[in-house]
PDB file of C-alpha atoms in Angstrom:
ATOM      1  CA  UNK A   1      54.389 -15.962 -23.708  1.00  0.00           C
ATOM      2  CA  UNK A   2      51.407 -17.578 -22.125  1.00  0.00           C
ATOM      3  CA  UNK A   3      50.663 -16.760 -18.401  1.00  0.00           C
ATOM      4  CA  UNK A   4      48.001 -17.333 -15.857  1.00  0.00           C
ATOM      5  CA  UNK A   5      45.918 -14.672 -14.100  1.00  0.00           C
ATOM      6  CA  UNK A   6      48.282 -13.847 -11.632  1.00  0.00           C
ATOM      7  CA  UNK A   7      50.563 -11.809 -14.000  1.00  0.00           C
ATOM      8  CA  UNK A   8      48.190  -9.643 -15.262  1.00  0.00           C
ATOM      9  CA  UNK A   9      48.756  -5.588 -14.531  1.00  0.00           C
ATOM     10  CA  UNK A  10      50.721  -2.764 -15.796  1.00  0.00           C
ATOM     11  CA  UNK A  11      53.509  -4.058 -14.702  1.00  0.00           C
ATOM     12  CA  UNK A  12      53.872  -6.720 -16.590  1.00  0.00           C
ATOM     13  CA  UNK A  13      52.252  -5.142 -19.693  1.00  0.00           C
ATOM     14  CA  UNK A  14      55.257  -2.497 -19.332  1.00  0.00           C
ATOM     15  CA  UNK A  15      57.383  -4.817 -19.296  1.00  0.00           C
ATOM     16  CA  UNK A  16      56.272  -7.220 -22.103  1.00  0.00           C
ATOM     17  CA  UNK A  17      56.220  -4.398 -23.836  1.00  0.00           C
ATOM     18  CA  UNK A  18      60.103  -3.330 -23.724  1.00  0.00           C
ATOM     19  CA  UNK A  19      61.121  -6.695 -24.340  1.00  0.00           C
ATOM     20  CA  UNK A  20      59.080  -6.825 -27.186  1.00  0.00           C
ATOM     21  CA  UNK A  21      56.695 -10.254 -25.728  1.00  0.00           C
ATOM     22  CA  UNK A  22      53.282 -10.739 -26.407  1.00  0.00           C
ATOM     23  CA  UNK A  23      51.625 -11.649 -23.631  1.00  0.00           C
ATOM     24  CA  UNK A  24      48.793 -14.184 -23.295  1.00  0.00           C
ATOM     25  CA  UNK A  25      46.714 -14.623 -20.275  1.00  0.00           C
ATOM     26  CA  UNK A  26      45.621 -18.419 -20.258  1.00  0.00           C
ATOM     27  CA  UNK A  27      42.778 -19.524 -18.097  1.00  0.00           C
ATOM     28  CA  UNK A  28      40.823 -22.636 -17.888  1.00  0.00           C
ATOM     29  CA  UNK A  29      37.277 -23.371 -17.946  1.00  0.00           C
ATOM     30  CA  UNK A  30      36.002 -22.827 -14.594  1.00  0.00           C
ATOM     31  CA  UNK A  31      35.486 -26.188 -12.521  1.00  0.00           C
ATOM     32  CA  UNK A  32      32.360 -27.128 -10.892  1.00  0.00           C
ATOM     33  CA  UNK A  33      34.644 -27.774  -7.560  1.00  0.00           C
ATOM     34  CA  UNK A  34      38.284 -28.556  -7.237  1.00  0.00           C
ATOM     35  CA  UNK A  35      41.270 -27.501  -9.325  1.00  0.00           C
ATOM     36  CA  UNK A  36      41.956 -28.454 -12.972  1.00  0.00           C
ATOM     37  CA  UNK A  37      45.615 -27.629 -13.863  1.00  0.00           C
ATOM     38  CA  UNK A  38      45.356 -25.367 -17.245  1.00  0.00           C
ATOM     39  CA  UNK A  39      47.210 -27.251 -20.103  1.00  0.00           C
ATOM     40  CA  UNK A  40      49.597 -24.205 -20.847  1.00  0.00           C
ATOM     41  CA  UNK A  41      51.065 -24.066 -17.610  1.00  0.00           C
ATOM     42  CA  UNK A  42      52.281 -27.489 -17.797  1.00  0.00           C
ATOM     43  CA  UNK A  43      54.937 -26.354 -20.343  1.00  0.00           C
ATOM     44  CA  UNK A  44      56.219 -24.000 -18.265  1.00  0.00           C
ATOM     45  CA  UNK A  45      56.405 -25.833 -15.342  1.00  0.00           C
ATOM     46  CA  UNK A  46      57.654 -29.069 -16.955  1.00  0.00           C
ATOM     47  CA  UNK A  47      60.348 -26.613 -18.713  1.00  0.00           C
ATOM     48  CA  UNK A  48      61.505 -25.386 -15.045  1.00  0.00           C
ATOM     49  CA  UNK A  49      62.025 -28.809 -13.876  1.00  0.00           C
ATOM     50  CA  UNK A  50      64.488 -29.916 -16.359  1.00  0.00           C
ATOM     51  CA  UNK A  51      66.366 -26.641 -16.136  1.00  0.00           C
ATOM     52  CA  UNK A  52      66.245 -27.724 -12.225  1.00  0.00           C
ATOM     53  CA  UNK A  53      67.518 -31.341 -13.224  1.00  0.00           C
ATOM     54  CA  UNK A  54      70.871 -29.540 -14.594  1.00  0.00           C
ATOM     55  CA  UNK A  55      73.270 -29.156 -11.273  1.00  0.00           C
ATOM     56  CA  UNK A  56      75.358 -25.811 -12.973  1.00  0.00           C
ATOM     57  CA  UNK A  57      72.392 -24.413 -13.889  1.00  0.00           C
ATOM     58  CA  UNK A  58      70.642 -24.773 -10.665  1.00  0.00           C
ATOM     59  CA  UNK A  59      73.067 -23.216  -8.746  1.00  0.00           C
ATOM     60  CA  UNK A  60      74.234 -20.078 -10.554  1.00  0.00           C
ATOM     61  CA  UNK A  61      77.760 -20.846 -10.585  1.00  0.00           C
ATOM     62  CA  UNK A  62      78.348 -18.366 -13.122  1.00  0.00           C
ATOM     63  CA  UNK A  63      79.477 -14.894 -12.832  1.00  0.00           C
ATOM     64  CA  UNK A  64      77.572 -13.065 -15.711  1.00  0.00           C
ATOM     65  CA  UNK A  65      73.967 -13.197 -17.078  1.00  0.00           C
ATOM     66  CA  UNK A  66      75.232 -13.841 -20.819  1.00  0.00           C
ATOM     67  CA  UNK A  67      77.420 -17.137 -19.642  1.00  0.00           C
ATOM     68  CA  UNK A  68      74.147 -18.263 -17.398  1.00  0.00           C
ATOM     69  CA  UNK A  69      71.569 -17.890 -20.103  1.00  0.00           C
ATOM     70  CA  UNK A  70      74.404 -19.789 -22.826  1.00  0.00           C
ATOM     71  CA  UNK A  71      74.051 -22.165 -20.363  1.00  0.00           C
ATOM     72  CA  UNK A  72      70.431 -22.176 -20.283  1.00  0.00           C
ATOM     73  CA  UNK A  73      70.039 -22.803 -24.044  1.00  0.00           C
ATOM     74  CA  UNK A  74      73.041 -25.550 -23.782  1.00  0.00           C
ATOM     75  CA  UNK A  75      70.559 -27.470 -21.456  1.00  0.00           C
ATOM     76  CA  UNK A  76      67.483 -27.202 -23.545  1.00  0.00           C
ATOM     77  CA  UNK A  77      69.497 -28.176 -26.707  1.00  0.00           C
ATOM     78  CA  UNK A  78      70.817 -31.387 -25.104  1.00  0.00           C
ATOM     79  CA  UNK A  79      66.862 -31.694 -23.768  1.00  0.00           C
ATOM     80  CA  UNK A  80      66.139 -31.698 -27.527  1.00  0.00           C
ATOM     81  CA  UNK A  81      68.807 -33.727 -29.022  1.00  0.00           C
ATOM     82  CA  UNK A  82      68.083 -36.175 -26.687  1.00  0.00           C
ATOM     83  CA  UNK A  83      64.111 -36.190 -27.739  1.00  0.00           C
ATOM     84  CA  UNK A  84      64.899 -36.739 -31.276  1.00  0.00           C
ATOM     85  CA  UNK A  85      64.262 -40.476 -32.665  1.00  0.00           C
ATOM     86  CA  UNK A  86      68.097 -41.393 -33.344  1.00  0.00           C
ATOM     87  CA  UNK A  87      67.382 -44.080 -35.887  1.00  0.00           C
ATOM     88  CA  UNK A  88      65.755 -41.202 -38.330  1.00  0.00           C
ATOM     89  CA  UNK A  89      68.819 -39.189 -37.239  1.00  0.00           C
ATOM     90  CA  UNK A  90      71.261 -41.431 -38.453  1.00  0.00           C
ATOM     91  CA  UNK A  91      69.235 -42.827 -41.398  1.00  0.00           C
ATOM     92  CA  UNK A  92      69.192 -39.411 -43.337  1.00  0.00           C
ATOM     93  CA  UNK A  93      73.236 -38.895 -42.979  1.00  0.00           C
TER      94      UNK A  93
END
């Protein structure tokens, strides 16, 4: 899991470490002035906005973790079907 400076500590080391993550602090080359965005954090970010996109996952409608995170990888599959080139889809059928 790549993260930026500000989740660095025993906290989160603890924690990585029951869940079994690795954790990876990313950061950037130091600007000369201004603010560069780090290339990492993009894909997290970008990732949060289309989970944000999806109304019934937005708004927690459900009652348990396990049907919220199904739910979660429902919305990324879709995300990825929907990437794929469908004329190399259908060509190899």
């Amino acid at each position: 899991m790549w993260v930026d400076n500000g989740y660095t500590g025993q906290v989160v080391a603890t924690s990585a470490a029951k869940a079994d993550v690795t954790v990876e602090v990313v950061s950037g080359a130091k600007p000369d002035h201004g603010f560069t965005v780090q290339p990492r954090r993009r894909v997290i970010e970008r990732t949060n906005g289309w989970i944000n996109h999806r109304r019934r996952i937005d708004r927690y409608y459900e009652t348990t973790l396990t049907a919220h995170e199904g739910f979660l990888y429902l919305s990324q599959i879709a995300l990825l079907l929907r990437q794929l080139d469908r004329s190399q889809l259908f060509d190899t059928l």
